[in-house]
Coordinates of C-alpha atoms and ligand atoms in Angstrom, one line a residue:
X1032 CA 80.0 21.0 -8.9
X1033 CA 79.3 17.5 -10.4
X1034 CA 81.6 16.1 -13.1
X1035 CA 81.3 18.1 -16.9
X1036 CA 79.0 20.7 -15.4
X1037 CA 79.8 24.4 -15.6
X1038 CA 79.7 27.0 -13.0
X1039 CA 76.4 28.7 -13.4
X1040 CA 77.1 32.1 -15.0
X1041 CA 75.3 34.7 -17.5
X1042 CA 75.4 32.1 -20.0
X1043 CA 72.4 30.5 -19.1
X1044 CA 69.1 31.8 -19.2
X1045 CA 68.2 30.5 -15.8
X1046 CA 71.0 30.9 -13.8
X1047 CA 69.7 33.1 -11.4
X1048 CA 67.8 29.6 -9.9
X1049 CA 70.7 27.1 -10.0
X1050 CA 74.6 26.9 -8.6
X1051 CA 75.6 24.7 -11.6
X1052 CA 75.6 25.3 -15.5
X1053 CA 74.2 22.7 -17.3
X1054 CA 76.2 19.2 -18.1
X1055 CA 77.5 19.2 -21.8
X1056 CA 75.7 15.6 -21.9
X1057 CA 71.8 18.1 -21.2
X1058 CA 73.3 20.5 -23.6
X1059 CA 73.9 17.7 -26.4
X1060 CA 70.7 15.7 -25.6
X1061 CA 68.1 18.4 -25.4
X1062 CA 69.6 21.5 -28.3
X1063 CA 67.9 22.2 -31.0
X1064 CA 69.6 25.1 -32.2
X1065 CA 71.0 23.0 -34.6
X1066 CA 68.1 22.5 -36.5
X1067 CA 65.6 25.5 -35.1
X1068 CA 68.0 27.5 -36.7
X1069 CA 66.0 27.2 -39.9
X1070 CA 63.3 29.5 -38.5
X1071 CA 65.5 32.5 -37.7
X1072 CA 64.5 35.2 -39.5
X1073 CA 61.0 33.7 -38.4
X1074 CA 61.7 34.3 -34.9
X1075 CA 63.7 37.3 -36.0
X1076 CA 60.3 39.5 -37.2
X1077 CA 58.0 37.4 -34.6
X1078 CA 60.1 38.8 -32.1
X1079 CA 60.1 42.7 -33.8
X1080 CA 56.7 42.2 -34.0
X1081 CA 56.6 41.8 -29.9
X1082 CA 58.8 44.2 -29.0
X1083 CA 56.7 47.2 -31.3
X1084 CA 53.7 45.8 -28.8
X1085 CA 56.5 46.3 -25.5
X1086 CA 56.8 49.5 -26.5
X1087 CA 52.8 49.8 -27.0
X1088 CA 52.5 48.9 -23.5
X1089 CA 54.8 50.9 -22.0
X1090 CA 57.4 48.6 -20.6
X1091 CA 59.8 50.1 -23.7
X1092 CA 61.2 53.8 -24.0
X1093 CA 61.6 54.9 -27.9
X1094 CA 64.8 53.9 -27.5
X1095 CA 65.1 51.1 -26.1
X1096 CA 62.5 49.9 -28.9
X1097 CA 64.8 51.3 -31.7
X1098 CA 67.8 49.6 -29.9
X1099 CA 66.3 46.3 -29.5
X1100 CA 64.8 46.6 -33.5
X1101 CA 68.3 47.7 -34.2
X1102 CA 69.9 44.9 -32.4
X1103 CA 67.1 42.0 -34.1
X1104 CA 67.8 43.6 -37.4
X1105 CA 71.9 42.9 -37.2
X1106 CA 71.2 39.2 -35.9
X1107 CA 69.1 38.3 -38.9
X1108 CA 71.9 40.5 -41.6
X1109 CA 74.9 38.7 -39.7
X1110 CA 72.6 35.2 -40.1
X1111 CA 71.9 36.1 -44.1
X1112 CA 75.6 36.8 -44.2
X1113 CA 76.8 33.2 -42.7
X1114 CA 78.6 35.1 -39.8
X1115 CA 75.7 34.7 -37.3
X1116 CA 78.5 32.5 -34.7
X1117 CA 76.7 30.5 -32.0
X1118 CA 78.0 29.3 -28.2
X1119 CA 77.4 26.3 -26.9
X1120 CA 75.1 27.9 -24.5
X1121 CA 72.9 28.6 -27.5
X1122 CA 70.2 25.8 -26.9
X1123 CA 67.7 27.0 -29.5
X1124 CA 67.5 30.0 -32.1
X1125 CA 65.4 32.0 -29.5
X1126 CA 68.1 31.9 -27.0
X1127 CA 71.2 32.3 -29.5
X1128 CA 69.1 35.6 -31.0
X1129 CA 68.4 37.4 -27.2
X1130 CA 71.9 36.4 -26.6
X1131 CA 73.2 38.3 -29.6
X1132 CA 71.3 40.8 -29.0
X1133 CA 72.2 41.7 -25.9
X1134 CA 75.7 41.2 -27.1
X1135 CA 75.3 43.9 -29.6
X1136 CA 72.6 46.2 -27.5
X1137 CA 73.9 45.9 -24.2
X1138 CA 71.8 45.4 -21.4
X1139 CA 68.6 46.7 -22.5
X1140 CA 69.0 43.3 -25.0
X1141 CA 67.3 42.0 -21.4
X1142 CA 63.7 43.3 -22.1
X1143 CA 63.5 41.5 -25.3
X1144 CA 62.2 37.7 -23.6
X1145 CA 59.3 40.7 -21.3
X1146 CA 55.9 38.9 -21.4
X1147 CA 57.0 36.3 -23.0
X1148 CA 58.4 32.5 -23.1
X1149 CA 60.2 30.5 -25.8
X1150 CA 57.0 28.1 -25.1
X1151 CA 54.6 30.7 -26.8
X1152 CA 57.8 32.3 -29.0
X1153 CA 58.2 28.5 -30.8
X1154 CA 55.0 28.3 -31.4
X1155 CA 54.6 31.2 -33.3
X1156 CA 58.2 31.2 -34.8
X1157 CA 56.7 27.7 -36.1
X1158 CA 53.8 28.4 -37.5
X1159 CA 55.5 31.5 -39.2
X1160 CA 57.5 29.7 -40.8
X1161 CA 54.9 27.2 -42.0
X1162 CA 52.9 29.7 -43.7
X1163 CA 55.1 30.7 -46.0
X1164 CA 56.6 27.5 -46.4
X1165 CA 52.8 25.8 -47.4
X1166 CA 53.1 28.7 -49.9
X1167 CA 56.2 27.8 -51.8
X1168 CA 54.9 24.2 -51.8
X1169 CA 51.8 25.1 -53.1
X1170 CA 53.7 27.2 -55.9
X1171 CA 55.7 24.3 -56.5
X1172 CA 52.4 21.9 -57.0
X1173 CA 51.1 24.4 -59.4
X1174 CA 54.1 24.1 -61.5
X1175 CA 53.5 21.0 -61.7
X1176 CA 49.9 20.6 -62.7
X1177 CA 51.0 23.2 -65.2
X1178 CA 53.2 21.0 -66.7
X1179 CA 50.8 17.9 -66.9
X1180 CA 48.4 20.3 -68.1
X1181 CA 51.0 21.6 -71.1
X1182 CA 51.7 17.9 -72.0
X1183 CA 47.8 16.8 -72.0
X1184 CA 47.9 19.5 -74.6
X1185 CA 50.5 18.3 -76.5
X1186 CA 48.9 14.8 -76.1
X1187 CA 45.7 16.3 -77.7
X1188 CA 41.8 15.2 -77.5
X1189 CA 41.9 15.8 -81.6
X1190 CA 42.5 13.3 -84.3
X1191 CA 45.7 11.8 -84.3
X1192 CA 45.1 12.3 -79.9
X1193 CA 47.9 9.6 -78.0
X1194 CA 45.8 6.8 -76.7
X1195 CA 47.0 3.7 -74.4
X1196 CA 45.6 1.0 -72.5
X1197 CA 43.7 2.1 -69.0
X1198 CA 44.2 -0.1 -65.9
X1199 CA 42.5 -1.8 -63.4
X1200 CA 44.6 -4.6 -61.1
X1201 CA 47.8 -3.8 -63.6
X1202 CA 45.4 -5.2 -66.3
X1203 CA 44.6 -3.7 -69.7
X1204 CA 41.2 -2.4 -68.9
X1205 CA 39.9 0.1 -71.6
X1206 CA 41.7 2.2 -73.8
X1207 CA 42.3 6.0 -72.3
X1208 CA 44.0 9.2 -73.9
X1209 CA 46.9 10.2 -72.4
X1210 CA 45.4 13.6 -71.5
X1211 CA 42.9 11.5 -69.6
X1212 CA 45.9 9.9 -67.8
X1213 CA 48.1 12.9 -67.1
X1214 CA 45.2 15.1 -66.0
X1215 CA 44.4 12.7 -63.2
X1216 CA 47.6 13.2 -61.9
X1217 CA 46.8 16.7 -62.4
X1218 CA 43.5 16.7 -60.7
X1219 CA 44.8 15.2 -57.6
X1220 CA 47.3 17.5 -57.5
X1221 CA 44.9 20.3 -57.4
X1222 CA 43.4 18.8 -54.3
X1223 CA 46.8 19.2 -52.3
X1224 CA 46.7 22.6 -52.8
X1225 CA 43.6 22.9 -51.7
X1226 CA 44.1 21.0 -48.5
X1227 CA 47.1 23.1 -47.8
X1228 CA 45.5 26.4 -48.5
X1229 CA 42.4 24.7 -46.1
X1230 CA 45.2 23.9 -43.7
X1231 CA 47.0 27.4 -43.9
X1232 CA 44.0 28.9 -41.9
X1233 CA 44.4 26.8 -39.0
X1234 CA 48.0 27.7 -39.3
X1235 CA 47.6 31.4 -39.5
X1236 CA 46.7 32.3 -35.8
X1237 CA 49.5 33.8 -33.3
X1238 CA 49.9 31.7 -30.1
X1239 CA 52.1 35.2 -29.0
X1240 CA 51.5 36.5 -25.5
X1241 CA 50.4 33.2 -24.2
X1242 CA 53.3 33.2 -22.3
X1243 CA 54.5 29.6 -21.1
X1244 CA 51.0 29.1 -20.4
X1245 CA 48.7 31.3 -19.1
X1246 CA 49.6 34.4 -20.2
X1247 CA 50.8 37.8 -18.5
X1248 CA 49.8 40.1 -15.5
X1249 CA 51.9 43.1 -18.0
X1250 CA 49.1 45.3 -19.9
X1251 CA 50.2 43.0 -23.5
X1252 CA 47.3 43.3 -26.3
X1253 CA 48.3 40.0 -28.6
X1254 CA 45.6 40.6 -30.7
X1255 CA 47.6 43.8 -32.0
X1256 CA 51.1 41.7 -32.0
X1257 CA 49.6 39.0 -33.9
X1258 CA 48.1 41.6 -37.1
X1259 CA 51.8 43.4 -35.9
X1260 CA 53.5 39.9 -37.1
X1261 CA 51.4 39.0 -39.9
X1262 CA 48.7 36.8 -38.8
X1263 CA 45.4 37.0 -39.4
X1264 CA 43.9 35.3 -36.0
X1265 CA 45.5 35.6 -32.7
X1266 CA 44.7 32.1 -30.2
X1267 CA 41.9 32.3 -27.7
X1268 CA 43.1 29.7 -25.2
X1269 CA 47.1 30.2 -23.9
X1270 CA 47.4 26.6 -22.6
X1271 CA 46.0 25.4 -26.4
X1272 CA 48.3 27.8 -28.0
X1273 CA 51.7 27.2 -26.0
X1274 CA 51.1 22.9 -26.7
X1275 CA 48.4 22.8 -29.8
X1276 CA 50.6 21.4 -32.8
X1277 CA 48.1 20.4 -34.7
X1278 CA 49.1 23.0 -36.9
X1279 CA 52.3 20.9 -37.6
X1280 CA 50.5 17.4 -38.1
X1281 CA 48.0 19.2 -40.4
X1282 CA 51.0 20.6 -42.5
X1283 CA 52.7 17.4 -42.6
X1284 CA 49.8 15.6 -43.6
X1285 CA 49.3 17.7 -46.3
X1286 CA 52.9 17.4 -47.2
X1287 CA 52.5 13.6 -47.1
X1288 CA 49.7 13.5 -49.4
X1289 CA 52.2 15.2 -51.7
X1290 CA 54.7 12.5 -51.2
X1291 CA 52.1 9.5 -51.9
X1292 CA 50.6 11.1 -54.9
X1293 CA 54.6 12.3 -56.5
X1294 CA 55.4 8.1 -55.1
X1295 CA 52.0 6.8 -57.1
X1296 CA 53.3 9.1 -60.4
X1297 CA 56.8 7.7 -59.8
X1298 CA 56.3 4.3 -59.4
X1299 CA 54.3 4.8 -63.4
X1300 CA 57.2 6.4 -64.3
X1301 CA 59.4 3.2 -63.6
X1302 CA 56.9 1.2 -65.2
X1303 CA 56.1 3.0 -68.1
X1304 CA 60.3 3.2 -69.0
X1305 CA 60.8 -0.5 -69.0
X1306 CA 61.8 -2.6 -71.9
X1307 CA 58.7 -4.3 -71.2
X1308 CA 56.1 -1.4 -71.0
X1309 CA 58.0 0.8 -73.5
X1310 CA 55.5 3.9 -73.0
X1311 CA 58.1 6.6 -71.8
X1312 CA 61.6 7.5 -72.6
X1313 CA 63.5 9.6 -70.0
X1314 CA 65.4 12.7 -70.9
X1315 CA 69.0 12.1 -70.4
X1316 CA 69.2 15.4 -68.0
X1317 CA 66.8 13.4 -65.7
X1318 CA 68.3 9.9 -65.5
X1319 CA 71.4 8.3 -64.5
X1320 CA 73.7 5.8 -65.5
X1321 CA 74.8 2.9 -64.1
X1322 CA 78.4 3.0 -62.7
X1323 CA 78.6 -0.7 -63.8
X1324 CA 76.2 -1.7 -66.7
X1325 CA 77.3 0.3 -69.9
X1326 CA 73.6 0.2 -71.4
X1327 CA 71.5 1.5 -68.1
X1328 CA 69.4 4.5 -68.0
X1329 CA 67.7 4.7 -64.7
X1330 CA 64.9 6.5 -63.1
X1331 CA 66.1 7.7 -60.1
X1332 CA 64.3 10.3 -59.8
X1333 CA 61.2 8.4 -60.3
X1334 CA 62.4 5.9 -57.8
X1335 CA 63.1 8.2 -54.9
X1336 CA 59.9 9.9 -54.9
X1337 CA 58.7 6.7 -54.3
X1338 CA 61.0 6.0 -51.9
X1339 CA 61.4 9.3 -49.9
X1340 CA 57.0 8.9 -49.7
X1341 CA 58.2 6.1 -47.1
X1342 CA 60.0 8.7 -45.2
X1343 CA 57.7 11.1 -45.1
X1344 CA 55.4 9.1 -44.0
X1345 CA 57.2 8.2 -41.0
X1346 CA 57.4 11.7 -40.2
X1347 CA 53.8 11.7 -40.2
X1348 CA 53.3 8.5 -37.6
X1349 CA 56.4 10.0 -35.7
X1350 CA 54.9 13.2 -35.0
X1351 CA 51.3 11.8 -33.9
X1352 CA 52.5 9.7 -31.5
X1353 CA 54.7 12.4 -29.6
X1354 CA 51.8 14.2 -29.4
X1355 CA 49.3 11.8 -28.4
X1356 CA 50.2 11.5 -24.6
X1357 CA 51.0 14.6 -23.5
X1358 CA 49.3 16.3 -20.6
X1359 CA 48.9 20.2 -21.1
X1360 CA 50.2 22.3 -21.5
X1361 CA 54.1 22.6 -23.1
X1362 CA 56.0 19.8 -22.6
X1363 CA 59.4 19.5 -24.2
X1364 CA 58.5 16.4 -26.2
X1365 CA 57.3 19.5 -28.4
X1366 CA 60.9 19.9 -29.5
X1367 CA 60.2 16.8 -31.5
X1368 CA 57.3 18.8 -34.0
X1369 CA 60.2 20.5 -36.0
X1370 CA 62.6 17.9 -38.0
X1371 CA 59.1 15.6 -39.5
X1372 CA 58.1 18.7 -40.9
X1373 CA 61.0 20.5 -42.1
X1374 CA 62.5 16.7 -43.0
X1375 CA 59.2 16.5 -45.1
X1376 CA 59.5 20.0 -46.4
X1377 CA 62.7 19.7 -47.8
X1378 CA 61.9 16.1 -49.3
X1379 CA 58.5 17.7 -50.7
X1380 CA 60.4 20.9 -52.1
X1381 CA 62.9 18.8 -54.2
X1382 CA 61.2 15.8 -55.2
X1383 CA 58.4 18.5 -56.5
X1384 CA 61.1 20.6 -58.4
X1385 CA 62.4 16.9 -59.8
X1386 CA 59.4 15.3 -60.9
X1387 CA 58.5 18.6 -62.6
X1388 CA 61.8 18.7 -65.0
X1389 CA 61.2 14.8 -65.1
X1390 CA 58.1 15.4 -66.6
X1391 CA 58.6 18.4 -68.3
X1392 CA 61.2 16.6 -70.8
X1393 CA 59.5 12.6 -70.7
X1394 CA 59.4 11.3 -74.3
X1395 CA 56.0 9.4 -74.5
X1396 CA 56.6 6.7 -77.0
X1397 CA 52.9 7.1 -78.5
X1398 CA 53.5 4.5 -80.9
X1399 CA 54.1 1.9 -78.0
X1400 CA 50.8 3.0 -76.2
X1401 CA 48.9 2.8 -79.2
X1402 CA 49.8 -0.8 -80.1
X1403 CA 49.4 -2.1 -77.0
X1404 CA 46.1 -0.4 -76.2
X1405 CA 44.7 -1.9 -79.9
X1406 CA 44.4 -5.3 -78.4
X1407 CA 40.8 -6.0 -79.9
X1408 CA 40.2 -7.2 -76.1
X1409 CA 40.0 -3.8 -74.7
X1410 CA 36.9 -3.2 -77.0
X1411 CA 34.7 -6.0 -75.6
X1412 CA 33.0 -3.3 -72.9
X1413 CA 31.7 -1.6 -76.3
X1414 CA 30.4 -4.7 -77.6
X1415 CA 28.3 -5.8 -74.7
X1416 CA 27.2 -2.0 -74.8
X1417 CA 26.7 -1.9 -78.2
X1418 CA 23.9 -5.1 -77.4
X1419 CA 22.7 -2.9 -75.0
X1420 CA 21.9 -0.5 -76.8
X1421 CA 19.6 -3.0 -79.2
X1422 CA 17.7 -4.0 -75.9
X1423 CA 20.2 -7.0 -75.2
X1424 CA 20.3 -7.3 -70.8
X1425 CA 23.8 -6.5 -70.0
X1426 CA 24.5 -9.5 -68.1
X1427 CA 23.6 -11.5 -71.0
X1428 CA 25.5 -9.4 -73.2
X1429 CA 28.6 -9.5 -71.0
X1430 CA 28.3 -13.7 -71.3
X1431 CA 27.8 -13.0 -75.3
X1432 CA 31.1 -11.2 -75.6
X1433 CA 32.8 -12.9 -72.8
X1434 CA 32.2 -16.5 -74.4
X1435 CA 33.8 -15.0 -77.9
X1436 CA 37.1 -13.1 -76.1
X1437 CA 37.5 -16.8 -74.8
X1438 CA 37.3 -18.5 -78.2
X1439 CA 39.6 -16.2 -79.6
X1440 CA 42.1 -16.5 -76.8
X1441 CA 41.5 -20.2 -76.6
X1442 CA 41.5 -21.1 -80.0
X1443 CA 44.0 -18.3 -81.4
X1444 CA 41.1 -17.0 -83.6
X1445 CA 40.9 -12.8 -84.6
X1446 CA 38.3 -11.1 -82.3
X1447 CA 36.8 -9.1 -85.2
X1448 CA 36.0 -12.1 -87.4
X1449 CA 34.5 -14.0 -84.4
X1450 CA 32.3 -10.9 -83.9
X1451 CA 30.9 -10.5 -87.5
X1452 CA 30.5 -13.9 -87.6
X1453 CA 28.0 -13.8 -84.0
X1454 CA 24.7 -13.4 -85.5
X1455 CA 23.5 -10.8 -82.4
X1456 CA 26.6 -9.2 -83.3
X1457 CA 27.7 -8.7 -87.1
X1458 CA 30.1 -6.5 -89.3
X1459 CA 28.8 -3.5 -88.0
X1460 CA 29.8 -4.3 -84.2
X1461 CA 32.9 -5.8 -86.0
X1462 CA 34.2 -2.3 -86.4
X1463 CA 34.2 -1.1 -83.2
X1464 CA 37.2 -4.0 -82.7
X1465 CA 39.2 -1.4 -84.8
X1466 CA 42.2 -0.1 -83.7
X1467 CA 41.5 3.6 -82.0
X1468 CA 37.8 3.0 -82.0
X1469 CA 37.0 2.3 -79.0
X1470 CA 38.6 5.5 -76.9
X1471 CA 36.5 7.4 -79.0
X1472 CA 33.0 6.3 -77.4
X1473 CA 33.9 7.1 -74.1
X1474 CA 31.7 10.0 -74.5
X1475 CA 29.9 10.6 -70.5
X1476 CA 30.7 13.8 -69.0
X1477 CA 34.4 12.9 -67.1
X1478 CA 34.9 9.9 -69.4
X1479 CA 38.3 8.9 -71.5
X1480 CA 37.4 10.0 -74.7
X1481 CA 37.9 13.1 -77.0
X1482 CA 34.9 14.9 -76.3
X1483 CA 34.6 14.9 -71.9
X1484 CA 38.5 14.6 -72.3
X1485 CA 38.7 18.3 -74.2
X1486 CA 35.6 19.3 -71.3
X1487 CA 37.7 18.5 -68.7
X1488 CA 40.6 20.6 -69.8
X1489 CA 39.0 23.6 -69.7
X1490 CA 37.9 23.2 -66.3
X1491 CA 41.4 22.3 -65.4
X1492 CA 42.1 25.5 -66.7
X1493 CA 39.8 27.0 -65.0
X1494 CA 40.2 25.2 -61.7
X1495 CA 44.6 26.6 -62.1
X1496 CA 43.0 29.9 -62.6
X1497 CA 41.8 30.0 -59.6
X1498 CA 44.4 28.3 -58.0
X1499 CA 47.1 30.8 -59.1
X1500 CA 44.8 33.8 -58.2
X1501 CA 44.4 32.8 -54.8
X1502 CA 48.0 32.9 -54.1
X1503 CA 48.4 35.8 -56.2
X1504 CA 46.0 37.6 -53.5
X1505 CA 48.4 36.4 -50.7
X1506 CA 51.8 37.3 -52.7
Ligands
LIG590 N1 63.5 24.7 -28.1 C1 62.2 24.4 -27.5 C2 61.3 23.9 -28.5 O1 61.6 23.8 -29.6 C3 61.6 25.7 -27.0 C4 62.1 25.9 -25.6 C5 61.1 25.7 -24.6 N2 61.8 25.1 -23.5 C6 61.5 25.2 -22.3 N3 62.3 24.6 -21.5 N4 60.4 25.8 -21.9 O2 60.2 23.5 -28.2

């Protein structure tokens, strides 16, 4: 026996092969239970699921089926009831569960791991746990776009509609109403759910009765185990099911398009509730103080879905490149797929349910954005138009307005007057320098202003609908 290793005994799963137990250094290195524990009750009705196809097959009496079901059943209540206790022999959920089992069943807890490895049981326990996981996230984005979609509403397309500058390089552009602005957000919003009910088909196949890799000489019919389980494909290809984790980069991805959209909305957050921007006041439920500076409200929430995007991102490249060398089929790099994604998942889960109240209860200073979108600069695009429109080339336009914005910046002289003054201008293109005009001729189909603004809400509507229903059809 070497130094910190253990007699072999019936606390290993492969004793039968070795004279020692494993060192407690192997143990610490290589367990996962501590974090594949999160796909219990997963595994828990994978493994049901399996043993219903045992005892299909013929390698299970009635009994030892209800036994077995029995035994499953009491490992997941003890689990719910935080009295599941695990040995240190437990190196992943798979092997605490069987050896529970058997604890509670007796021997016949042996048949449970028939026709089957943990190399096609991880994979499945994985990708059942992702599916409804993608849900809840999904759920959670729709929430979300809901609530954009409430305060575009409130923001209005009708007189009186909250109007502020548009951007392009951090520069006032052209004036946009804030529906325009929050259903942006919205709209790539809706895309992530898209990709993740896109990517929820990939994830919905069973890799069960691949075995560790080339499935089973025992009469198993996975096709029936995989419906048995709840999946709507079973694989086709036992070395690509036991090692494919594509699945898991796909989800992540998804997830981490999440992130870098609720980091992009974040970081406008912290802008927009600057002294110096003004735009947005945070509720006091969803901003912090400063332990030091008496006067601070912060946006932490704001700031950390920025900064967690970093993370998850990470997760992302972390993943991809423990997949990219491995030879087929399992390898136990594999291990490695779980924390990114459930690391992502839980950053994706909360900074959803934050950003939601966040935005649920922001106070958007309308006053502010209206001022500062009124620069008479941000109507010089109308101008050249509006010489467009009386046959004027735009380039030659553009230099007519562009020479005027520079007198009046240069010389300090109001825009307006310079304009009715311009003989190719006049009075009447004087007026379109007034404040609020100009987001009011943005008028092409998926434009800024009041009339593609209001268009575009009802196809958000619609576009939830639809959305909402297809879960619905899953629920
Ligand atoms: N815990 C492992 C994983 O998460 C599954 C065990 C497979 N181990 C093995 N030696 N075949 O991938």
């Amino acid at each position: 026996m070497t130094d910190g290793a253990e007699p072999a005994g019936r606390g290993h799963l492969w004793h039968g092969r070795f004279d020692v137990g494993p060192a407690e250094e192997l143990m610490a290195f290589t367990e996962s239970r501590s974090f594949d524990v999160r796909l219990l009750v997963d595994d828990v009705a994978c493994s049901k699921a399996h043993v219903r196809g045992l005892a299909r097959a013929g390698l299970l009496t009635e009994e030892e089926l209800g036994a077995l079901l029995g035994g499953l059943d009491a490992v997941e209540m003890e689990f719910r009831a935080g009295e599941l206790r695990f040995e240190p022999a437990d190196e992943d959920v798979h092997t605490a569960i069987e050896r529970r089992v058997t604890e509670l069943v007796g021997a016949v807890g042996g048949k449970l791991h028939t026709g089957r490895s943990r190399n096609d049981q991880v994979a499945t326990a994985f990708r059942h746990h992702l599916l409804g996981a993608v849900d809840d996230v999904s759920d959670r984005v729709l929430d979300l776009v809901e609530v954009l979609a409430a305060r575009a509403d409130e923001a209005g397309t009708g007189d009186g509609a909250a109007y502020l500058p548009g951007y392009t390089h951090l520069q006032q552009a052209q004036p946009v109403l804030l529906a325009h602005h929050l259903m942006a957000h919205a709209w790539a919003l809706l895309r992530d759910v898209d990709r993740l009910a896109d990517c929820r088909v990939r994830l919905d196949v069973s890799p069960l009765g691949a075995g560790a890799l080339a499935g089973s000489s025992l009469p198993l019919e996975p096709a029936a185990t995989a419906a048995d389980a709840g999946f709507t494909a079973v694989f086709e290809n036992s070395l690509d099911a036991t090692s494919d984790r594509d699945f898991a980069a796909e989800t992540l991805f998804c997830l981490t398009m999440v992130a870098v959209h609720l980091s992009r909305m974040g970081e406008e957050v912290v802008l927009w509730s600057t002294e110096e921007f003004g735009f947005a006041r945070l509720d006091d439920a969803f901003a912090t103080g400063s332990s030091m500076l008496p006067q601070k409200k912060n946006p932490d929430i704001a700031e950390l879905a920025r900064g967690k995007a970093g993370r998850v991102i990470g997760d992302l490249a972390g993943l991809l490149a423990t997949l990219k060398g491995l030879p087929l089929a399992y390898n136990r790099d594999l291990q490695e797929d779980k924390e990114p994604v459930l690391d992502a998942l839980d950053a994706v889960r909360l900074g959803l349910g934050a950003m939601t109240g966040m935005y649920r209860t922001l106070g958007f200073r309308t006053e502010r954005m209206a001022a500062a979108a009124d620069s008479p600069y941000g109507a010089a695009t109308d101008l050249a138009e509006w010489l467009v429109a009386r046959g004027m080339p735009f380039r030659e336009a553009h230099a007519v307005v562009g020479a005027l914005v520079r007198r009046s910046l240069d010389d300090g002289e109001d825009l307006a007057a310079l304009v009715a003054a311009e003989p190719s201008l006049g009075p009447d293109a004087a007026a379109l320098v007034a404040p609020g005009a100009s987001v009011r001729r943005r008028t092409t189909p998926g434009g800024a202003g009041p009339g593609p603004v209001a268009a575009q809400r009802v196809q958000l509507a619609a576009r939830i609908g639809s959305a909402r229903a297809r879960r619905g059809d899953r629920a």
